[in-house]
Coordinates of C-alpha atoms in Angstrom, one line a residue:
X1 CA 83.9 47.1 7.3
X2 CA 83.8 44.5 4.5
X3 CA 81.0 43.0 2.5
X4 CA 81.1 40.0 4.8
X5 CA 80.6 42.2 7.8
X6 CA 77.5 43.7 6.2
X7 CA 76.0 40.3 5.9
X8 CA 77.0 39.0 9.3
X9 CA 75.8 42.0 11.2
X10 CA 72.6 41.5 13.1
X11 CA 70.3 44.0 14.9
X12 CA 72.0 45.2 18.1
X13 CA 71.0 43.2 21.1
X14 CA 71.4 44.0 24.8
X15 CA 74.7 45.3 25.9
X16 CA 77.1 42.6 27.1
X17 CA 77.7 42.0 30.8
X18 CA 76.0 40.1 33.6
X19 CA 72.3 39.4 33.0
X20 CA 72.6 40.6 29.3
X21 CA 73.0 37.4 27.2
X22 CA 73.1 37.7 23.5
X23 CA 70.1 36.3 21.7
X24 CA 70.7 32.7 20.7
X25 CA 71.4 32.0 17.0
X26 CA 68.8 29.9 15.1
X27 CA 70.2 26.5 14.1
X28 CA 70.1 25.7 10.4
X29 CA 69.0 22.2 9.3
X30 CA 72.0 20.1 8.4
X31 CA 71.9 17.5 5.5
X32 CA 71.6 14.4 7.8
X33 CA 68.5 16.0 9.5
X34 CA 67.0 16.9 6.1
X35 CA 67.5 13.3 4.9
X36 CA 66.0 12.0 8.1
X37 CA 63.0 14.3 7.6
X38 CA 62.6 13.0 4.0
X39 CA 62.8 9.4 5.3
X40 CA 60.2 10.2 8.0
X41 CA 57.9 11.7 5.4
X42 CA 58.2 8.6 3.2
X43 CA 57.4 6.3 6.2
X44 CA 54.3 8.5 7.0
X45 CA 53.0 8.4 3.4
X46 CA 53.6 4.6 3.3
X47 CA 51.6 4.2 6.5
X48 CA 48.8 6.3 5.2
X49 CA 48.8 4.3 2.0
X50 CA 48.4 1.0 3.9
X51 CA 45.7 2.4 6.2
X52 CA 43.6 4.0 3.5
X53 CA 44.3 2.0 0.4
X54 CA 45.2 5.1 -1.6
X55 CA 47.9 3.3 -3.7
X56 CA 48.7 6.4 -5.9
X57 CA 50.3 8.3 -3.0
X58 CA 53.7 6.9 -3.5
X59 CA 53.4 5.3 -7.0
X60 CA 56.1 5.9 -9.7
X61 CA 53.5 7.8 -11.7
X62 CA 52.7 10.2 -8.8
X63 CA 56.4 10.7 -8.1
X64 CA 57.1 11.5 -11.7
X65 CA 54.2 13.9 -11.9
X66 CA 55.2 15.6 -8.7
X67 CA 58.7 16.1 -10.0
X68 CA 57.3 17.5 -13.2
X69 CA 55.1 19.9 -11.3
X70 CA 57.8 20.9 -8.9
X71 CA 60.4 21.9 -11.6
X72 CA 58.7 25.0 -13.0
X73 CA 57.7 26.1 -9.4
X74 CA 61.3 25.6 -8.3
X75 CA 62.8 27.5 -11.2
X76 CA 60.5 30.4 -10.6
X77 CA 61.4 30.3 -6.9
X78 CA 65.1 30.3 -7.8
X79 CA 64.5 33.4 -10.0
X80 CA 62.8 35.1 -7.1
X81 CA 65.7 34.2 -4.8
X82 CA 68.2 35.9 -7.1
X83 CA 66.1 39.0 -7.4
X84 CA 65.2 39.4 -3.7
X85 CA 68.7 38.6 -2.5
X86 CA 69.6 41.7 -4.5
X87 CA 66.8 43.7 -2.8
X88 CA 64.2 43.7 -5.6
X89 CA 60.8 42.1 -5.0
X90 CA 59.9 40.2 -8.2
X91 CA 56.1 39.7 -8.4
X92 CA 56.6 39.7 -12.2
X93 CA 57.9 36.1 -12.1
X94 CA 54.5 35.0 -13.5
X95 CA 55.0 37.2 -16.6
X96 CA 58.6 36.2 -17.1
X97 CA 57.4 32.6 -17.1
X98 CA 54.8 33.5 -19.7
X99 CA 57.6 34.9 -21.9
X100 CA 59.5 31.7 -21.4
X101 CA 56.6 29.5 -22.5
X102 CA 56.1 31.4 -25.7
X103 CA 59.7 32.0 -26.7
X104 CA 60.6 28.4 -25.8
X105 CA 57.9 27.0 -28.0
X106 CA 58.7 29.4 -30.8
X107 CA 62.4 28.6 -30.8
X108 CA 61.8 24.8 -30.5
X109 CA 59.2 24.8 -33.3
X110 CA 61.5 26.7 -35.7
X111 CA 65.0 25.5 -34.9
X112 CA 64.8 22.6 -32.4
X113 CA 64.5 22.1 -28.6
X114 CA 67.9 23.4 -27.6
X115 CA 67.4 26.7 -29.5
X116 CA 64.0 26.8 -27.8
X117 CA 65.7 26.5 -24.4
X118 CA 68.0 29.4 -25.2
X119 CA 65.1 31.5 -26.5
X120 CA 63.2 30.9 -23.3
X121 CA 66.2 32.1 -21.2
X122 CA 66.5 35.2 -23.3
X123 CA 62.7 35.9 -23.3
X124 CA 62.6 35.6 -19.5
X125 CA 65.7 37.7 -19.1
X126 CA 64.1 40.4 -21.3
X127 CA 61.2 40.5 -18.8
X128 CA 63.7 40.7 -15.9
X129 CA 65.5 43.6 -17.7
X130 CA 62.2 45.5 -18.0
X131 CA 61.6 45.0 -14.3
X132 CA 65.1 46.1 -13.5
X133 CA 64.8 49.3 -15.6
X134 CA 61.5 50.2 -14.0
X135 CA 62.4 49.5 -10.3
X136 CA 66.2 50.1 -10.2
X137 CA 66.6 53.0 -12.7
X138 CA 63.2 54.7 -12.4
X139 CA 62.2 53.8 -8.9
X140 CA 58.8 52.3 -9.8
X141 CA 57.1 50.4 -6.9
X142 CA 58.3 46.8 -7.2
X143 CA 54.8 45.4 -6.9
X144 CA 53.3 47.7 -9.5
X145 CA 56.1 46.9 -11.9
X146 CA 55.7 43.2 -11.4
X147 CA 52.0 43.2 -12.0
X148 CA 52.4 45.4 -15.1
X149 CA 55.0 43.0 -16.6
X150 CA 52.6 40.0 -16.1
X151 CA 49.9 41.9 -17.9
X152 CA 52.3 43.0 -20.6
X153 CA 53.5 39.4 -21.1
X154 CA 50.0 38.0 -21.6
X155 CA 49.1 40.6 -24.2
X156 CA 52.5 40.5 -26.0
X157 CA 52.5 36.7 -26.3
X158 CA 48.9 36.7 -27.6
X159 CA 50.0 39.2 -30.3
X160 CA 53.1 37.3 -31.1
X161 CA 51.1 34.1 -31.5
X162 CA 48.9 35.8 -34.0
X163 CA 52.0 36.7 -36.0
X164 CA 53.9 33.4 -35.6
X165 CA 51.4 30.6 -35.2
X166 CA 48.1 31.6 -36.8
X167 CA 47.7 29.7 -40.0
X168 CA 50.2 26.9 -39.1
X169 CA 49.1 23.3 -38.6
X170 CA 47.7 23.0 -35.1
X171 CA 48.6 26.6 -34.2
X172 CA 46.6 29.7 -33.6
X173 CA 46.2 32.8 -31.6
X174 CA 45.9 30.8 -28.4
X175 CA 48.5 28.0 -29.0
X176 CA 51.5 26.9 -30.9
X177 CA 51.9 23.8 -33.1
X178 CA 53.4 20.7 -31.3
X179 CA 57.0 21.3 -30.6
X180 CA 59.9 18.8 -30.3
X181 CA 60.8 17.6 -26.8
X182 CA 64.2 17.7 -25.1
X183 CA 65.8 14.3 -24.6
X184 CA 64.8 12.1 -21.6
X185 CA 67.2 9.8 -19.7
X186 CA 66.8 6.8 -17.4
X187 CA 69.2 5.3 -14.9
X188 CA 69.9 1.7 -16.0
X189 CA 68.4 -1.0 -13.7
X190 CA 65.9 1.2 -11.9
X191 CA 63.0 0.3 -14.1
X192 CA 63.3 -3.3 -12.8
X193 CA 61.9 -2.1 -9.5
X194 CA 58.4 -2.2 -11.0
X195 CA 57.9 -5.7 -9.6
X196 CA 58.6 -4.6 -6.0
X197 CA 56.4 -1.5 -6.5
X198 CA 53.4 -3.7 -7.4
X199 CA 53.7 -5.9 -4.4
X200 CA 52.2 -3.3 -2.1
X201 CA 54.6 -4.0 0.8
X202 CA 54.9 -1.4 3.5
X203 CA 57.8 1.1 2.8
X204 CA 59.7 -1.3 0.4
X205 CA 57.1 -0.9 -2.4
X206 CA 56.8 2.8 -1.7
X207 CA 60.6 3.3 -1.9
X208 CA 60.6 1.3 -5.2
X209 CA 57.9 3.5 -6.6
X210 CA 59.6 6.7 -5.6
X211 CA 63.0 5.6 -7.1
X212 CA 61.3 4.6 -10.4
X213 CA 59.6 8.0 -10.6
X214 CA 62.8 9.9 -9.9
X215 CA 65.2 8.0 -12.1
X216 CA 63.2 6.9 -15.2
X217 CA 62.2 9.0 -18.2
X218 CA 63.6 12.2 -16.7
X219 CA 63.9 15.2 -19.0
X220 CA 67.3 16.8 -19.4
X221 CA 65.7 20.1 -18.3
X222 CA 64.7 18.4 -15.0
X223 CA 68.4 17.5 -14.4
X224 CA 69.5 21.0 -15.3
X225 CA 66.9 22.4 -12.8
X226 CA 68.1 20.1 -10.0
X227 CA 71.8 21.1 -10.7
X228 CA 70.9 24.8 -10.6
X229 CA 69.9 24.5 -6.9
X230 CA 73.4 23.7 -5.5
X231 CA 75.0 26.0 -8.2
X232 CA 72.9 28.9 -7.0
X233 CA 74.0 28.2 -3.4
X234 CA 77.6 28.1 -4.4
X235 CA 77.5 31.3 -6.5
X236 CA 75.5 33.4 -3.9
X237 CA 77.2 32.0 -0.7
X238 CA 80.7 30.9 -1.7
X239 CA 81.9 33.5 -4.3
X240 CA 82.9 37.2 -4.1
X241 CA 80.2 38.0 -6.7
X242 CA 77.5 36.4 -4.6
X243 CA 78.7 38.1 -1.5
X244 CA 78.5 41.5 -3.2
X245 CA 75.0 40.7 -4.6
X246 CA 73.7 39.7 -1.2
X247 CA 75.3 42.8 0.5
X248 CA 73.2 44.9 -1.9
X249 CA 70.1 43.2 -0.7
X250 CA 71.0 43.6 3.0
X251 CA 72.5 47.1 3.2
X252 CA 73.0 48.9 -0.1
X253 CA 74.3 52.1 1.4
X254 CA 77.1 50.2 3.2
X255 CA 77.8 48.2 0.1
X256 CA 78.1 51.5 -1.9
X257 CA 80.7 52.9 0.6
X258 CA 82.8 49.7 0.0
X259 CA 82.9 50.4 -3.8
X260 CA 80.1 48.0 -4.8
X261 CA 78.1 49.2 -7.8
X262 CA 74.7 48.7 -6.3
X263 CA 72.7 49.4 -9.4
X264 CA 74.8 47.0 -11.5
X265 CA 74.4 44.1 -9.0
X266 CA 70.6 44.8 -8.7
X267 CA 70.5 44.5 -12.5
X268 CA 72.4 41.2 -12.4
X269 CA 70.1 39.7 -9.8
X270 CA 66.8 40.7 -11.6
X271 CA 68.0 39.7 -15.1
X272 CA 69.2 36.3 -13.9
X273 CA 65.8 36.0 -12.0
X274 CA 64.0 36.5 -15.3
X275 CA 66.1 34.0 -17.1
X276 CA 65.4 31.3 -14.5
X277 CA 61.7 32.1 -14.6
X278 CA 61.9 31.8 -18.4
X279 CA 63.5 28.4 -18.1
X280 CA 60.6 27.4 -15.9
X281 CA 58.2 28.6 -18.6
X282 CA 60.1 26.5 -21.2
X283 CA 59.6 23.4 -19.0
X284 CA 55.9 23.9 -19.3
X285 CA 55.7 24.3 -23.0
X286 CA 58.6 22.0 -24.1
X287 CA 58.5 19.2 -21.5
X288 CA 55.2 19.1 -19.6
X289 CA 53.0 19.7 -22.7
X290 CA 55.1 19.9 -25.9
X291 CA 53.0 22.8 -26.9
X292 CA 52.5 26.5 -25.9
X293 CA 49.0 27.3 -24.7
X294 CA 47.7 30.6 -23.5
X295 CA 47.2 30.6 -19.7
X296 CA 49.7 27.7 -19.4
X297 CA 51.6 29.2 -16.4
X298 CA 48.4 29.3 -14.3
X299 CA 49.8 31.0 -11.2
X300 CA 53.0 28.9 -10.9
X301 CA 55.1 32.1 -10.7
X302 CA 53.3 33.1 -7.6
X303 CA 53.5 29.6 -6.1
X304 CA 57.3 29.7 -6.8
X305 CA 57.4 33.0 -4.9
X306 CA 55.6 31.2 -2.0
X307 CA 58.1 28.3 -2.2
X308 CA 61.0 30.9 -1.9
X309 CA 59.4 32.4 1.2
X310 CA 58.8 29.0 2.7
X311 CA 62.5 28.2 2.1
X312 CA 63.5 31.4 4.0
X313 CA 65.2 32.8 0.9
X314 CA 67.7 29.9 0.7
X315 CA 68.0 27.3 -2.2
X316 CA 67.6 24.2 -0.1
X317 CA 64.5 25.3 1.6
X318 CA 63.1 26.6 -1.7
X319 CA 63.6 23.1 -3.3
X320 CA 61.8 21.5 -0.4
X321 CA 58.9 23.8 -0.7
X322 CA 58.7 23.3 -4.5
X323 CA 58.6 19.5 -4.0
X324 CA 55.8 19.9 -1.4
X325 CA 53.7 22.1 -3.6
X326 CA 54.5 20.0 -6.7
X327 CA 53.4 16.9 -4.9
X328 CA 50.1 18.3 -3.9
X329 CA 49.5 19.6 -7.4
X330 CA 50.3 16.2 -8.9
X331 CA 48.1 14.3 -6.5
X332 CA 45.1 16.5 -7.2
X333 CA 45.6 16.1 -11.0
X334 CA 45.8 12.3 -10.8
X335 CA 43.4 10.4 -8.5
X336 CA 42.6 13.7 -6.8
X337 CA 39.5 12.9 -4.7
X338 CA 40.9 9.6 -3.4
X339 CA 44.4 10.8 -2.7
X340 CA 43.5 14.1 -1.1
X341 CA 41.0 12.4 1.1
X342 CA 43.7 10.0 2.3
X343 CA 46.1 12.9 2.9
X344 CA 43.6 14.5 5.3
X345 CA 44.5 11.7 7.8
X346 CA 48.2 12.6 7.5
X347 CA 47.5 16.4 7.7
X348 CA 45.4 15.8 10.8
X349 CA 48.3 13.9 12.6
X350 CA 50.9 16.5 11.6
X351 CA 48.7 19.5 12.7
X352 CA 48.0 17.9 16.1
X353 CA 51.7 17.2 16.6
X354 CA 52.7 20.7 15.6
X355 CA 49.9 22.2 17.8
X356 CA 51.1 20.1 20.8
X357 CA 54.6 21.3 20.3
X358 CA 53.5 24.9 20.1
X359 CA 51.4 24.5 23.2
X360 CA 54.4 23.0 25.0
X361 CA 56.4 26.2 24.0
X362 CA 53.5 28.3 25.4
X363 CA 52.5 29.6 22.0
X364 CA 48.8 29.1 22.8
X365 CA 47.2 30.8 19.9
X366 CA 49.2 29.1 17.2
X367 CA 49.1 25.8 19.0
X368 CA 45.4 25.9 19.6
X369 CA 44.7 26.8 16.0
X370 CA 46.9 23.9 14.7
X371 CA 45.1 21.4 17.0
X372 CA 41.7 22.7 16.0
X373 CA 42.4 22.4 12.3
X374 CA 44.0 19.0 12.9
X375 CA 40.8 17.8 14.6
X376 CA 38.7 19.3 11.8
X377 CA 40.8 17.4 9.2
X378 CA 40.4 14.1 11.1
X379 CA 36.6 14.6 11.5
X380 CA 36.4 15.4 7.7
X381 CA 38.3 12.3 6.9
X382 CA 36.2 9.9 9.0
X383 CA 32.8 11.6 8.1
X384 CA 33.3 11.5 4.3
X385 CA 34.3 9.0 1.6
X386 CA 35.6 11.6 -0.9
X387 CA 36.7 15.2 -1.0
X388 CA 34.5 17.6 -3.1
X389 CA 36.1 18.3 -6.5
X390 CA 36.3 22.1 -6.0
X391 CA 38.4 21.5 -2.8
X392 CA 40.6 19.0 -4.6
X393 CA 41.3 21.6 -7.3
X394 CA 42.1 24.2 -4.7
X395 CA 44.3 21.9 -2.6
X396 CA 47.7 23.3 -3.9
X397 CA 46.6 26.9 -3.0
X398 CA 45.3 25.8 0.5
X399 CA 48.6 24.0 1.1
X400 CA 50.5 27.1 0.2
X401 CA 48.5 29.3 2.6
X402 CA 48.8 26.8 5.5
X403 CA 52.5 26.2 5.0
X404 CA 53.3 29.9 4.9
X405 CA 51.2 30.6 8.0
X406 CA 53.1 27.9 9.9
X407 CA 56.5 29.0 8.6
X408 CA 55.9 32.7 9.3
X409 CA 57.5 32.7 12.7
X410 CA 61.0 31.8 11.4
X411 CA 61.2 33.9 8.3
X412 CA 64.1 36.3 7.8
X413 CA 64.0 38.1 4.4
X414 CA 66.9 40.3 3.1
X415 CA 66.9 43.5 5.2
X416 CA 66.6 45.8 2.2
X417 CA 64.2 43.7 0.1
X418 CA 61.8 46.0 -1.6
X419 CA 63.3 49.1 -0.1
X420 CA 63.8 51.9 -2.7
X421 CA 67.5 52.9 -3.2
X422 CA 69.0 56.0 -4.6
X423 CA 72.7 56.4 -5.1
X424 CA 74.3 58.7 -2.5
X425 CA 71.2 58.6 -0.2

């Protein structure tokens, strides 16, 4: 048996022979299908914009804000992917992001933004190392360790702020002084699409707005985050190192018999996980706000974990989930009441379509619930002019719950994810 065989092995199905067909393999979404889905989503948003007059749905400002909201979620999700592919559940992503926000701001304030970026990586990696020591070496429950690290990070960063920032201009126990930003870049010529965006034409203006938002005034850290998605896929799915790391998360006992140092690869996965989460924290304090503030992470580590689950523990799906959650977050932060109210119409149509498909597949409970919630969304849209502010503020979390509920049927986590391992067992 090889490491590749460990990963390709599936639960035993019925024995071969007449009347004993093997279970069909699930098809993965290919790039053309993904691009078609993105195009369909843009058409749907454009149609909703025209019907409702909610012009901010596809504006360059909303797109830029969505990308900015998606990056820290995506980096946290990538961190969770590395850890869980090695078999370690990382609830501590929130705490590792907190370390990243503080160390990033501290490094940038004292020595410049690039040093701040490195400091955030190291701060997050330190949180990952603590989690690895607790779970891998000492066998502490993964959930308990993750929660403890988040609590530890909050207290530690408050104490460090008292030492480093109290008494400085604009700084204090709850925040840092203003820190220098990383460079921003724009693609030449794209800014000229502003005229098309302001026309309000169906689809053409929406496409112009999205392109302006994606390719103007983009932080270098955003570009790095985008490049980390295919890089993670290449390392974990196309290299011997990644093959060994994933074998540890699927069947550590079998990996051990093949000579793989299971503990070492678990450490690799969790430390890289912390570093990526720290990078997500740096984005919040060095790009999104240019200042460290206590409570700045605000649950994004947990939403990143949800994006990873939505993406079925794969980088491409994770990126899609991050963009979805980031878009909803950005919409509610801008013209929240108007935009979220308009999105109710789109949500109603999508839920009814999903419900009809599930009913066609004879999944009556899921289909019935989807249709019922779709009808409820439609009734809410036509019966009201605005969405209540508390619901607008809670929209990202509601979206997370709904998306995970709909995606639950197709999830396939690593087989040994969260399972305690002891050498020789």
